[in-house]
PDB file of C-alpha atoms in Angstrom:
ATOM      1  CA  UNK A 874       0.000   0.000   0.000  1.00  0.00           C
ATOM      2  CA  UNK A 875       1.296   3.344  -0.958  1.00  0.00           C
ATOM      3  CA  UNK A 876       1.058   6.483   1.225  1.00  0.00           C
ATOM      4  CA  UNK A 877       0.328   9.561  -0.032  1.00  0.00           C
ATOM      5  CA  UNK A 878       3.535  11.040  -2.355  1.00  0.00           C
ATOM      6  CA  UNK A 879       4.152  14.855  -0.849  1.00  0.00           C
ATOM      7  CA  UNK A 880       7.193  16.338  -2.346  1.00  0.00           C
ATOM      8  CA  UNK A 881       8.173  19.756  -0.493  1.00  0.00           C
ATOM      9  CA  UNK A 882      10.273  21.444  -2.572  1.00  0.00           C
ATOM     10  CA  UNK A 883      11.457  20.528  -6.380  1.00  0.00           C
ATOM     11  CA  UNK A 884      15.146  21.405  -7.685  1.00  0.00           C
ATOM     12  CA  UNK A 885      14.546  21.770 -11.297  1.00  0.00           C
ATOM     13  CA  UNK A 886      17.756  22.783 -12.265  1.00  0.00           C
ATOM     14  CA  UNK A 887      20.038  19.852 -11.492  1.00  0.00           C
ATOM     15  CA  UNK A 888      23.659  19.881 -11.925  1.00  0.00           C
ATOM     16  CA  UNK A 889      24.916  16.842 -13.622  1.00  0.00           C
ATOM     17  CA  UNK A 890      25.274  13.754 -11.268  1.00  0.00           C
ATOM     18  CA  UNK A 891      29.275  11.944 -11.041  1.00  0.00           C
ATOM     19  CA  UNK A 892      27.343   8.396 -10.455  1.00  0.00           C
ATOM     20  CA  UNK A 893      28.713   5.385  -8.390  1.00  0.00           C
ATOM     21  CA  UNK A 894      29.526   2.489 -10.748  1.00  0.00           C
ATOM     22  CA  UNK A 895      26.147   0.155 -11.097  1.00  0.00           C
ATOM     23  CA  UNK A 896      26.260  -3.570 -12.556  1.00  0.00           C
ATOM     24  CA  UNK A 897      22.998  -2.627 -14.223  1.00  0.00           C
ATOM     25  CA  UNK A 898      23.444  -1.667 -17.657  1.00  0.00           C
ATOM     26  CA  UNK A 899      19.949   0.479 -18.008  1.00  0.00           C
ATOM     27  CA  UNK A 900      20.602   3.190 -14.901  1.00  0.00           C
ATOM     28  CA  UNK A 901      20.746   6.611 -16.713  1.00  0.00           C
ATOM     29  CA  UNK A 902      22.630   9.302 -14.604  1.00  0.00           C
ATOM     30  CA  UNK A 903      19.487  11.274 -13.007  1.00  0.00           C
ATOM     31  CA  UNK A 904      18.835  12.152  -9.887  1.00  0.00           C
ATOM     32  CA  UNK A 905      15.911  10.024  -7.950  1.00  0.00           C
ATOM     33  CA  UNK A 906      16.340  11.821  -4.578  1.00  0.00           C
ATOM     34  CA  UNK A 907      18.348  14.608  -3.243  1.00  0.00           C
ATOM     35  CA  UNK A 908      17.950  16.466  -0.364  1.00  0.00           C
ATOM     36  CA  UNK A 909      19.731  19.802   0.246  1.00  0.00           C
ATOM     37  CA  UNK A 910      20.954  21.129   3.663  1.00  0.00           C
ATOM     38  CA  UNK A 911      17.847  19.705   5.592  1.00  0.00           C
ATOM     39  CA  UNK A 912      17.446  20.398   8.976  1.00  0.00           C
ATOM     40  CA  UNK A 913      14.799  18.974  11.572  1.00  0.00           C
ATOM     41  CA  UNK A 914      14.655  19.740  14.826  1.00  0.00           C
ATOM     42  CA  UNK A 915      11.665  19.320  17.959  1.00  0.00           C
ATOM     43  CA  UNK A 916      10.660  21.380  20.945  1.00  0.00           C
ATOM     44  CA  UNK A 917      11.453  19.695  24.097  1.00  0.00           C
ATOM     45  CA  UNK A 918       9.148  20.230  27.325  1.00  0.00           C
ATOM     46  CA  UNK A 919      11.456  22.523  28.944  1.00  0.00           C
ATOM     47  CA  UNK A 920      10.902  24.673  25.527  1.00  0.00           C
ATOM     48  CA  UNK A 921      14.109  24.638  24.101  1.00  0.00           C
ATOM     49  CA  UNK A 922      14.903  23.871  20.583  1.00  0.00           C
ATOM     50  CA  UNK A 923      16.679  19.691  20.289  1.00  0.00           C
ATOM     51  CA  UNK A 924      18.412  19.468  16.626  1.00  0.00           C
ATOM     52  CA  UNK A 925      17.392  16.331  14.838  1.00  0.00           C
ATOM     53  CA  UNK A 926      19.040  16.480  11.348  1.00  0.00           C
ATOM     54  CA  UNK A 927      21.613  18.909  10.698  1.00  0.00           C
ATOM     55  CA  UNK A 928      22.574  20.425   7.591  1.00  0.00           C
ATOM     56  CA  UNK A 929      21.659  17.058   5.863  1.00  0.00           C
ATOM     57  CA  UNK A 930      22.435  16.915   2.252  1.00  0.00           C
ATOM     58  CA  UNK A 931      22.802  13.380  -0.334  1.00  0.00           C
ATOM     59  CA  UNK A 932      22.196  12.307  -3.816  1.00  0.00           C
ATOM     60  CA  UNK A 933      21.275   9.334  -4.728  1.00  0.00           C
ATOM     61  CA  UNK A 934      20.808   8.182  -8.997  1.00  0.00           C
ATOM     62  CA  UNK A 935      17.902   6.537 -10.369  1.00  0.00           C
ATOM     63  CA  UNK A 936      17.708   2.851 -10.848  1.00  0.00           C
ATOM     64  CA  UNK A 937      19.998   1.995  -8.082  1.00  0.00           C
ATOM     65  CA  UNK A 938      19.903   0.247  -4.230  1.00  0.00           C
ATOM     66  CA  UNK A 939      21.536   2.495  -1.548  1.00  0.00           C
ATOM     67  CA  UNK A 940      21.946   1.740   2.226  1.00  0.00           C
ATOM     68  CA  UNK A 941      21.448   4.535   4.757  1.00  0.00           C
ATOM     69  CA  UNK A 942      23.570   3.782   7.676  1.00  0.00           C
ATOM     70  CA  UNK A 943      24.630   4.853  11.017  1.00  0.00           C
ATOM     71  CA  UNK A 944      24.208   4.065  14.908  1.00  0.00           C
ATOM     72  CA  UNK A 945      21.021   4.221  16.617  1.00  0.00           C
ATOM     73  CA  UNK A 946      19.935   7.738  17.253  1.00  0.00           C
ATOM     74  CA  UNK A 947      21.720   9.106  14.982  1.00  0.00           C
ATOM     75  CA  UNK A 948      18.557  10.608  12.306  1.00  0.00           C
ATOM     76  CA  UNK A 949      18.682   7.985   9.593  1.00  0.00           C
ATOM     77  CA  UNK A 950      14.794   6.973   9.704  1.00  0.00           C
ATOM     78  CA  UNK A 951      14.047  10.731  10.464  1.00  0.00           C
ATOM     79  CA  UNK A 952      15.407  11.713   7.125  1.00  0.00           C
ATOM     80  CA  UNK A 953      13.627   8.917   5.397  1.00  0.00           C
ATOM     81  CA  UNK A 954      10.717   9.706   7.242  1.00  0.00           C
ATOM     82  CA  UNK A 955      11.416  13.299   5.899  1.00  0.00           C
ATOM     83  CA  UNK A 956      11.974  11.945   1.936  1.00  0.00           C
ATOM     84  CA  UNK A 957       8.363  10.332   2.461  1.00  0.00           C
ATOM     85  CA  UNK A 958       6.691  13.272   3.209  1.00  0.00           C
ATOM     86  CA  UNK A 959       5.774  11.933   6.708  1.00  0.00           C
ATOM     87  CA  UNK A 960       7.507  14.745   8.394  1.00  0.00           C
ATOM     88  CA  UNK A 961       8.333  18.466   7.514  1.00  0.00           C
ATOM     89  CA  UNK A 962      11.959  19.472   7.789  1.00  0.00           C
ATOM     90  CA  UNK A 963      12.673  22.989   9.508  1.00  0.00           C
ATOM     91  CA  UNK A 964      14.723  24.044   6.417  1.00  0.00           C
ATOM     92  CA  UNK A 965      16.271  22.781   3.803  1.00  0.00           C
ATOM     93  CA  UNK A 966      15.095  21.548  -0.059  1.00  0.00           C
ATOM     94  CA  UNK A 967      13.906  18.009  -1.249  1.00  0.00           C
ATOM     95  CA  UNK A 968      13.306  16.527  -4.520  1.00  0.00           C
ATOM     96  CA  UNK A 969      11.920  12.421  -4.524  1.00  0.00           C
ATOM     97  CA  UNK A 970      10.714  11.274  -7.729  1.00  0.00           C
ATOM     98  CA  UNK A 971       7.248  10.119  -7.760  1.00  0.00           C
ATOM     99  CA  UNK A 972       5.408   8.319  -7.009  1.00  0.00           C
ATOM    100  CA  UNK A 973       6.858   7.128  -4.299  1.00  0.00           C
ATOM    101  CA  UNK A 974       6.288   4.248  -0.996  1.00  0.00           C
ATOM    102  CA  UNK A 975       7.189   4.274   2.277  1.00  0.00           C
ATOM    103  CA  UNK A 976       7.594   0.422   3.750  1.00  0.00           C
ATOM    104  CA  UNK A 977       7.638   0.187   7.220  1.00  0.00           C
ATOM    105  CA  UNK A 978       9.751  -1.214   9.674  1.00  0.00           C
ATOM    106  CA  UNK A 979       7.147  -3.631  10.614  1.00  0.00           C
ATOM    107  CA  UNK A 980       4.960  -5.224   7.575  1.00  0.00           C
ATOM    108  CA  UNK A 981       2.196  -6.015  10.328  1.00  0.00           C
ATOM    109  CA  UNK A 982       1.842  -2.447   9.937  1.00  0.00           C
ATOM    110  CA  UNK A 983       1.088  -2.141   6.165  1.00  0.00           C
ATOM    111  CA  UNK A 984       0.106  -5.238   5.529  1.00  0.00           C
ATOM    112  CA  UNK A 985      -3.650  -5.608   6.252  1.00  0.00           C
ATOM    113  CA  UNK A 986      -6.318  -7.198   3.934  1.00  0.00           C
ATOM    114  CA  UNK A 987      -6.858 -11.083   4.187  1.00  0.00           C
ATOM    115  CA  UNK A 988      -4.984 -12.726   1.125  1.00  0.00           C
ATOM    116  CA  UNK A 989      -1.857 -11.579  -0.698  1.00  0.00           C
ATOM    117  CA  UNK A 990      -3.752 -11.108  -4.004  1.00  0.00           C
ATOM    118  CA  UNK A 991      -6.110  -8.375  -2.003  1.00  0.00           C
ATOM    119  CA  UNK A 992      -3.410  -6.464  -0.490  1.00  0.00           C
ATOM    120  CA  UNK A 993      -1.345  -5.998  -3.444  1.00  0.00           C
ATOM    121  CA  UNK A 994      -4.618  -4.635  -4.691  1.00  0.00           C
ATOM    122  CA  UNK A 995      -5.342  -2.766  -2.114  1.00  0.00           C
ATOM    123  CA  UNK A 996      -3.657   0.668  -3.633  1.00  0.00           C
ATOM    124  CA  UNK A 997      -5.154   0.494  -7.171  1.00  0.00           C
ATOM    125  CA  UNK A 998      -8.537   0.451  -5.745  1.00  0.00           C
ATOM    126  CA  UNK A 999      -9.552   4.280  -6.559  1.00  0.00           C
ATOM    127  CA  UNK A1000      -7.785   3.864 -10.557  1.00  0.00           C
ATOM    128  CA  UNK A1001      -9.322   3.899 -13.582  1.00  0.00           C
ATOM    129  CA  UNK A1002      -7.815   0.205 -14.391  1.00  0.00           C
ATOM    130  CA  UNK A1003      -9.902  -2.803 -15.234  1.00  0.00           C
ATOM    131  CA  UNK A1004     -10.295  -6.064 -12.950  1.00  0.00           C
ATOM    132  CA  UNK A1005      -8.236  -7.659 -15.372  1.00  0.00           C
ATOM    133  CA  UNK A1006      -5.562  -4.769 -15.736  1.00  0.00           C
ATOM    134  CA  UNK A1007      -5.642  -4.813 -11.563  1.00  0.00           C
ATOM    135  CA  UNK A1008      -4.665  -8.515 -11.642  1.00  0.00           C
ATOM    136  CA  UNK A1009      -1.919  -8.140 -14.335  1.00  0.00           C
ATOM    137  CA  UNK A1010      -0.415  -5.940 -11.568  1.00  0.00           C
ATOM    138  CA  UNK A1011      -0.400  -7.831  -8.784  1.00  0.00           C
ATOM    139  CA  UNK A1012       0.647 -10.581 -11.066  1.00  0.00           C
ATOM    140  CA  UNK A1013       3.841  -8.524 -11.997  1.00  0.00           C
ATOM    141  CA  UNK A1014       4.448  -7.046  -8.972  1.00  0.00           C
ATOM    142  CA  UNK A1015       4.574 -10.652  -6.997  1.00  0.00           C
ATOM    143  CA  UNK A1016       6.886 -12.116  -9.600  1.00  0.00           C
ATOM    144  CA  UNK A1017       9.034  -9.338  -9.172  1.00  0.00           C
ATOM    145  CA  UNK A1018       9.647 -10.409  -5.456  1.00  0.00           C
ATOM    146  CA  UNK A1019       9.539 -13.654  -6.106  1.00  0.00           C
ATOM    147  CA  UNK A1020       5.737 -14.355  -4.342  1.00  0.00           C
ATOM    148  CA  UNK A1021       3.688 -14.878  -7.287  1.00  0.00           C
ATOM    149  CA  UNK A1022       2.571 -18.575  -5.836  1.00  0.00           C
ATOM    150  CA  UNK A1023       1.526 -16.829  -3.035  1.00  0.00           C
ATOM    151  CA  UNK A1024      -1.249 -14.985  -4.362  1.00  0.00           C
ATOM    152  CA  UNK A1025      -4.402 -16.580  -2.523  1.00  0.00           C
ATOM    153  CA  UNK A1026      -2.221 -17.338   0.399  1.00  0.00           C
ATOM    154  CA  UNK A1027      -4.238 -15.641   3.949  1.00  0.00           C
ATOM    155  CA  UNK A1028      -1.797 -12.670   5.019  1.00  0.00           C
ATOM    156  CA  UNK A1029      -1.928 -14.622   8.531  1.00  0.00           C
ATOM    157  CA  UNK A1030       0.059 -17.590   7.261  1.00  0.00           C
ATOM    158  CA  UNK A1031       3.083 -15.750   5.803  1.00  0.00           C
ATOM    159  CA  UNK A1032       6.894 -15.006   7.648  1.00  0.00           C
ATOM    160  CA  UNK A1033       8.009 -11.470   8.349  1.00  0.00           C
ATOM    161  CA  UNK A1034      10.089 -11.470   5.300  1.00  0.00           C
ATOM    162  CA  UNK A1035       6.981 -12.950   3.269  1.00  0.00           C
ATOM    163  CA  UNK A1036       4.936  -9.946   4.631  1.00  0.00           C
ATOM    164  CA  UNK A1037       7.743  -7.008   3.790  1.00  0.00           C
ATOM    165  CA  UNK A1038       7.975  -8.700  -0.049  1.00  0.00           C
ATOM    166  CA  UNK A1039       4.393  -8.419  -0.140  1.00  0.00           C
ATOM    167  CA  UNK A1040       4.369  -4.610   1.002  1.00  0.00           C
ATOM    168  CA  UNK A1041       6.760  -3.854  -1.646  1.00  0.00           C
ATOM    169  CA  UNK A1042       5.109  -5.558  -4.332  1.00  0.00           C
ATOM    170  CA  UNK A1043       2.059  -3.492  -3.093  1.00  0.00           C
ATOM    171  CA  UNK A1044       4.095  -0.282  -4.174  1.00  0.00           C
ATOM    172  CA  UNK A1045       5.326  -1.700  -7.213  1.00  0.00           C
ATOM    173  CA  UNK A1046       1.809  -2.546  -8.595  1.00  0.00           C
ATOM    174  CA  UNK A1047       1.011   0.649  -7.910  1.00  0.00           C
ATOM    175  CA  UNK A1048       4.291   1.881 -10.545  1.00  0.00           C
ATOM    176  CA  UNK A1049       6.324   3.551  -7.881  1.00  0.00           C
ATOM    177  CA  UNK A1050       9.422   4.999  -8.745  1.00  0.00           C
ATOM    178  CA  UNK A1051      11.329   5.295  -5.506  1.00  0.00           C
ATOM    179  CA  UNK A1052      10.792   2.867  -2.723  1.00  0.00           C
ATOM    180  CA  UNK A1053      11.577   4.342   1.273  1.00  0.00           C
ATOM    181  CA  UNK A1054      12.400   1.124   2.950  1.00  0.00           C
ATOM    182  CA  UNK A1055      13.235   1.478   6.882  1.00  0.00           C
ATOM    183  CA  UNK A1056      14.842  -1.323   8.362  1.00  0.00           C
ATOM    184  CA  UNK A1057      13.109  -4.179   6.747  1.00  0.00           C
ATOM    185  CA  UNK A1058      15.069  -7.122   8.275  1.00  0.00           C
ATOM    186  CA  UNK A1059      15.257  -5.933  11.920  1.00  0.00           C
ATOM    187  CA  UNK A1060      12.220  -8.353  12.963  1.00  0.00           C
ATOM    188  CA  UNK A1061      13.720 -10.886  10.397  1.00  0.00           C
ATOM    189  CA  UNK A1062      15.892 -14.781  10.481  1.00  0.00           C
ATOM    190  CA  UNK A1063      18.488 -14.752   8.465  1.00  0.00           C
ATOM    191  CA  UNK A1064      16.654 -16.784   5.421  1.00  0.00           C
ATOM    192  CA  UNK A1065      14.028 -13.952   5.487  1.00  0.00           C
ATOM    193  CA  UNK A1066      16.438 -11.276   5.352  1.00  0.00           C
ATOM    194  CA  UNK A1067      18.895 -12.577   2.336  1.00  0.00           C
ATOM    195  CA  UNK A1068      15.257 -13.460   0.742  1.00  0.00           C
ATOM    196  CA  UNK A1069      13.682  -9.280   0.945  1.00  0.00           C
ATOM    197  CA  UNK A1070      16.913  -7.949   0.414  1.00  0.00           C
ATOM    198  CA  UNK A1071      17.307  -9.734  -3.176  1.00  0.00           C
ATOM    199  CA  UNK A1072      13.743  -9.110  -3.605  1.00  0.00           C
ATOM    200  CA  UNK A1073      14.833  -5.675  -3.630  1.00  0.00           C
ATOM    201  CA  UNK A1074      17.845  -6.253  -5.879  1.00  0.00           C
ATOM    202  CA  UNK A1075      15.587  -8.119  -8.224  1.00  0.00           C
ATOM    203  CA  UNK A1076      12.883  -5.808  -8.874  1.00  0.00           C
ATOM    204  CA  UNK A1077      15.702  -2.732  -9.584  1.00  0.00           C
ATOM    205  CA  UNK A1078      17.012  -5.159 -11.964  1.00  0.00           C
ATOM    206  CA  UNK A1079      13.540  -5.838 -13.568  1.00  0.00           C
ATOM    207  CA  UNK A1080      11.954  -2.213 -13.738  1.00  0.00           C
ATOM    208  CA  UNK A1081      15.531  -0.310 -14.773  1.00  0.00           C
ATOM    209  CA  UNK A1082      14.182   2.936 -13.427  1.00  0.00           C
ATOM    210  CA  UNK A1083      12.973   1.982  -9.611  1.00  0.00           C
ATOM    211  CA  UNK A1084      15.103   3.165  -6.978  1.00  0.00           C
ATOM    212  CA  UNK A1085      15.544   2.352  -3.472  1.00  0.00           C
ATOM    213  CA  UNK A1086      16.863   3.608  -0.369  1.00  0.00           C
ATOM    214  CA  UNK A1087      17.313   1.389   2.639  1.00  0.00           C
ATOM    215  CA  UNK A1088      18.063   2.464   6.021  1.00  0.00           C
ATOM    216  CA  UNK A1089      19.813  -0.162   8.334  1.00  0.00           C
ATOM    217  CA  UNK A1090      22.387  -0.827  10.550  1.00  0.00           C
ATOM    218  CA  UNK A1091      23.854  -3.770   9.459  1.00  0.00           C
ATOM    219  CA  UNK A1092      26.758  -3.706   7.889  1.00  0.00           C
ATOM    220  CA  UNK A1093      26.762  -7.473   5.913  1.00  0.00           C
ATOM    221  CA  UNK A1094      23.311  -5.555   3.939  1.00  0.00           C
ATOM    222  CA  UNK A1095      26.018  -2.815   2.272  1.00  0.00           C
ATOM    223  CA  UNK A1096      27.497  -5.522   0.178  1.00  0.00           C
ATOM    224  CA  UNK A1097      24.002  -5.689  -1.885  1.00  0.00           C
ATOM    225  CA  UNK A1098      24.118  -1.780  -2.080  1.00  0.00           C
ATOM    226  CA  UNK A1099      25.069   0.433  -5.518  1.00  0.00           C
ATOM    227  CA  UNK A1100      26.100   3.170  -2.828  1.00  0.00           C
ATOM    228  CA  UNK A1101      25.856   4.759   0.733  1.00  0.00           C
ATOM    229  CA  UNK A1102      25.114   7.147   3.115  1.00  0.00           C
ATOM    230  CA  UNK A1103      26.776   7.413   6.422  1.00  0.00           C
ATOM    231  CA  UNK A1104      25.364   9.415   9.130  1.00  0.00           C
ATOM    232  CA  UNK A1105      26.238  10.428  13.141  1.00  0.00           C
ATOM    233  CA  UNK A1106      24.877  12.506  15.225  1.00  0.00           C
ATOM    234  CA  UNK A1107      21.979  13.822  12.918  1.00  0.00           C
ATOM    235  CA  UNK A1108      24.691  14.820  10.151  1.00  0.00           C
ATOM    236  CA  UNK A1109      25.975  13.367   6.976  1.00  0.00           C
ATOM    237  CA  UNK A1110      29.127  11.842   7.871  1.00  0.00           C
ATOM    238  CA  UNK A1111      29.924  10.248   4.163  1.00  0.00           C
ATOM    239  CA  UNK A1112      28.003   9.768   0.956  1.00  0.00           C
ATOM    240  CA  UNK A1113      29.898   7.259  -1.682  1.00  0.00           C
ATOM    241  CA  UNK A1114      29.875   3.757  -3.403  1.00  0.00           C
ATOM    242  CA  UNK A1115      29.502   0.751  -1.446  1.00  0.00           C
ATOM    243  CA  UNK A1116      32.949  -0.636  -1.495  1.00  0.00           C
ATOM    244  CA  UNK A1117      34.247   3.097  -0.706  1.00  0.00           C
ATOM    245  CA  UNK A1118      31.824   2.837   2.669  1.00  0.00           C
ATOM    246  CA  UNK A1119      32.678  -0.546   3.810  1.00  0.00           C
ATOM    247  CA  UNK A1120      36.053   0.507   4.301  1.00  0.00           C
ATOM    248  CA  UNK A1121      35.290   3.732   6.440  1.00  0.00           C
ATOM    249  CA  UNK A1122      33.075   1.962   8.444  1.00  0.00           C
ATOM    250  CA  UNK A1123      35.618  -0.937   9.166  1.00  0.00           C
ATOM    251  CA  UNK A1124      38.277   1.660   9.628  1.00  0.00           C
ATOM    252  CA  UNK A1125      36.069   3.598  11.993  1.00  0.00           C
ATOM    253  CA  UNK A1126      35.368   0.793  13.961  1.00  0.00           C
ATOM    254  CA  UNK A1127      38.598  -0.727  14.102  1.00  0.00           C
ATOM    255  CA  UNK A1128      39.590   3.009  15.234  1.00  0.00           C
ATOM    256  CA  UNK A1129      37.778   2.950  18.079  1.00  0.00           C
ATOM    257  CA  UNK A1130      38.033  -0.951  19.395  1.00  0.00           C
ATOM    258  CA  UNK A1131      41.981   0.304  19.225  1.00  0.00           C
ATOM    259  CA  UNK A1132      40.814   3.351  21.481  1.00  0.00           C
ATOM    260  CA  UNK A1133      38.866   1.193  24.339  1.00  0.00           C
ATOM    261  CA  UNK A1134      41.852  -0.787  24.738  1.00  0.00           C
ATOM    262  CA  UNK A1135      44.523   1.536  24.480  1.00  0.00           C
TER     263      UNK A1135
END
């Protein structure tokens, strides 16, 4: 099921994008999302002003998989919450391609009608399309993710991962062009979380022009990513290709296992 797609502010004039390498061979150098110098911050009880974000900017390319990382805390599902139109920044300028889906953390959340067939359904109720264009869809959209023998399956029966392949093939029936995925494998086994994340892979690899952004924590997920984004401490630590991030991340925490024990 897709949310509704706000976009707050839209950067027509783009300068042209220096992409991280891709193994697809369709991924054209635009720009999917960006966000420039975004700040979000809340009003605590005592009335003062608690920074959030700050000074946020990335850039991520269409048709590609990148990984939003960073400790807990430190503002990664705020900005995607941000990208999704789910909160307002304080400042700062966004562009997201649409349409666009926000998947939540927990599928128990998104996923709601009885079978798999109805909930894939569920956001082309209110089109113009036929019964039979509805079910071509869904049809699509399940093979996609690799559920397509599910698709009179009760929602009851199905694993976590099951469910979070099922809320993204709900967004891709419904043609979105950026997916907002937060966390997807934290409630997840192991099987379940190899099995969404090349659900993910696949469906890029399909459509050409879909493009996801993935926030996590774990590290072993970057290895399935086109690029990254870093953050600490509600900033933008480092913004680069995969391989490139791996190797700060190691170094940083090699850096500071050496400084415990020093």
């Amino acid at each position: 099921m897709n949310l509704s797609t706000l976009v707050r502010t839209s950067l027509p004039h783009l300068p042209p994008l220096h992409s991280t390498h891709s193994t697809r061979d369709n991924v054209t150098e635009n720009v999917a999302i960006e966000a420039r110098n975004v700040n979000f911050s809340v009003n605590t009880r005592q009335g003062k002003i608690f920074p959030i974000l700050k000074d946020c900017s990335i850039r991520i390319p269409s048709g590609q998989l990148w990984m939003l990382l960073g400790p807990n805390g430190c503002g990664k599902s705020t900005l995607l919450k941000i990208l999704a139109g789910l909160l307002t920044p304080t400042s700062g300028n966004l562009f997201v391609r649409r349409p666009k889906s926000y998947v939540f953390q927990n599928p128990d959340h998104q996923v709601v009608m009885p079978t798999v067939e109805a909930d894939v359904a569920f956001g082309l109720g209110r089109s113009n399309l036929t019964n039979a264009e509805v079910r071509s869809r869904v049809l699509k959209a399940l093979d996609a993710v690799g559920m397509s023998e599910y698709l009179q399956r009760p929602v009851q029966t199905l694993s976590g991962g099951q469910k979070q392949r099922v809320a993204i093939a709900g967004a891709l029936a419904e043609a979105c062009k950026v997916l907002l995925l937060d966390e997807l494998t934290t409630f997840l086994d192991e099987s379940d979380q190899i099995g969404v994340i090349k659900s993910v892979q696949n469906l890029l690899d399909i459509s050409g022009d879909v493009t996801a952004l993935w926030v996590t924590h774990r590290l072993e997920e970057l290895e399935y990513a086109d690029g990254a984004v870093y953050m600490e401490d509600g900033k933008v630590v480092m913004h680069g290709d995969a391989a490139s991030m791996s190797k700060f991340i190691k170094a940083k925490q090699s850096s500071y296992i050496s400084h415990i024990n020093s």
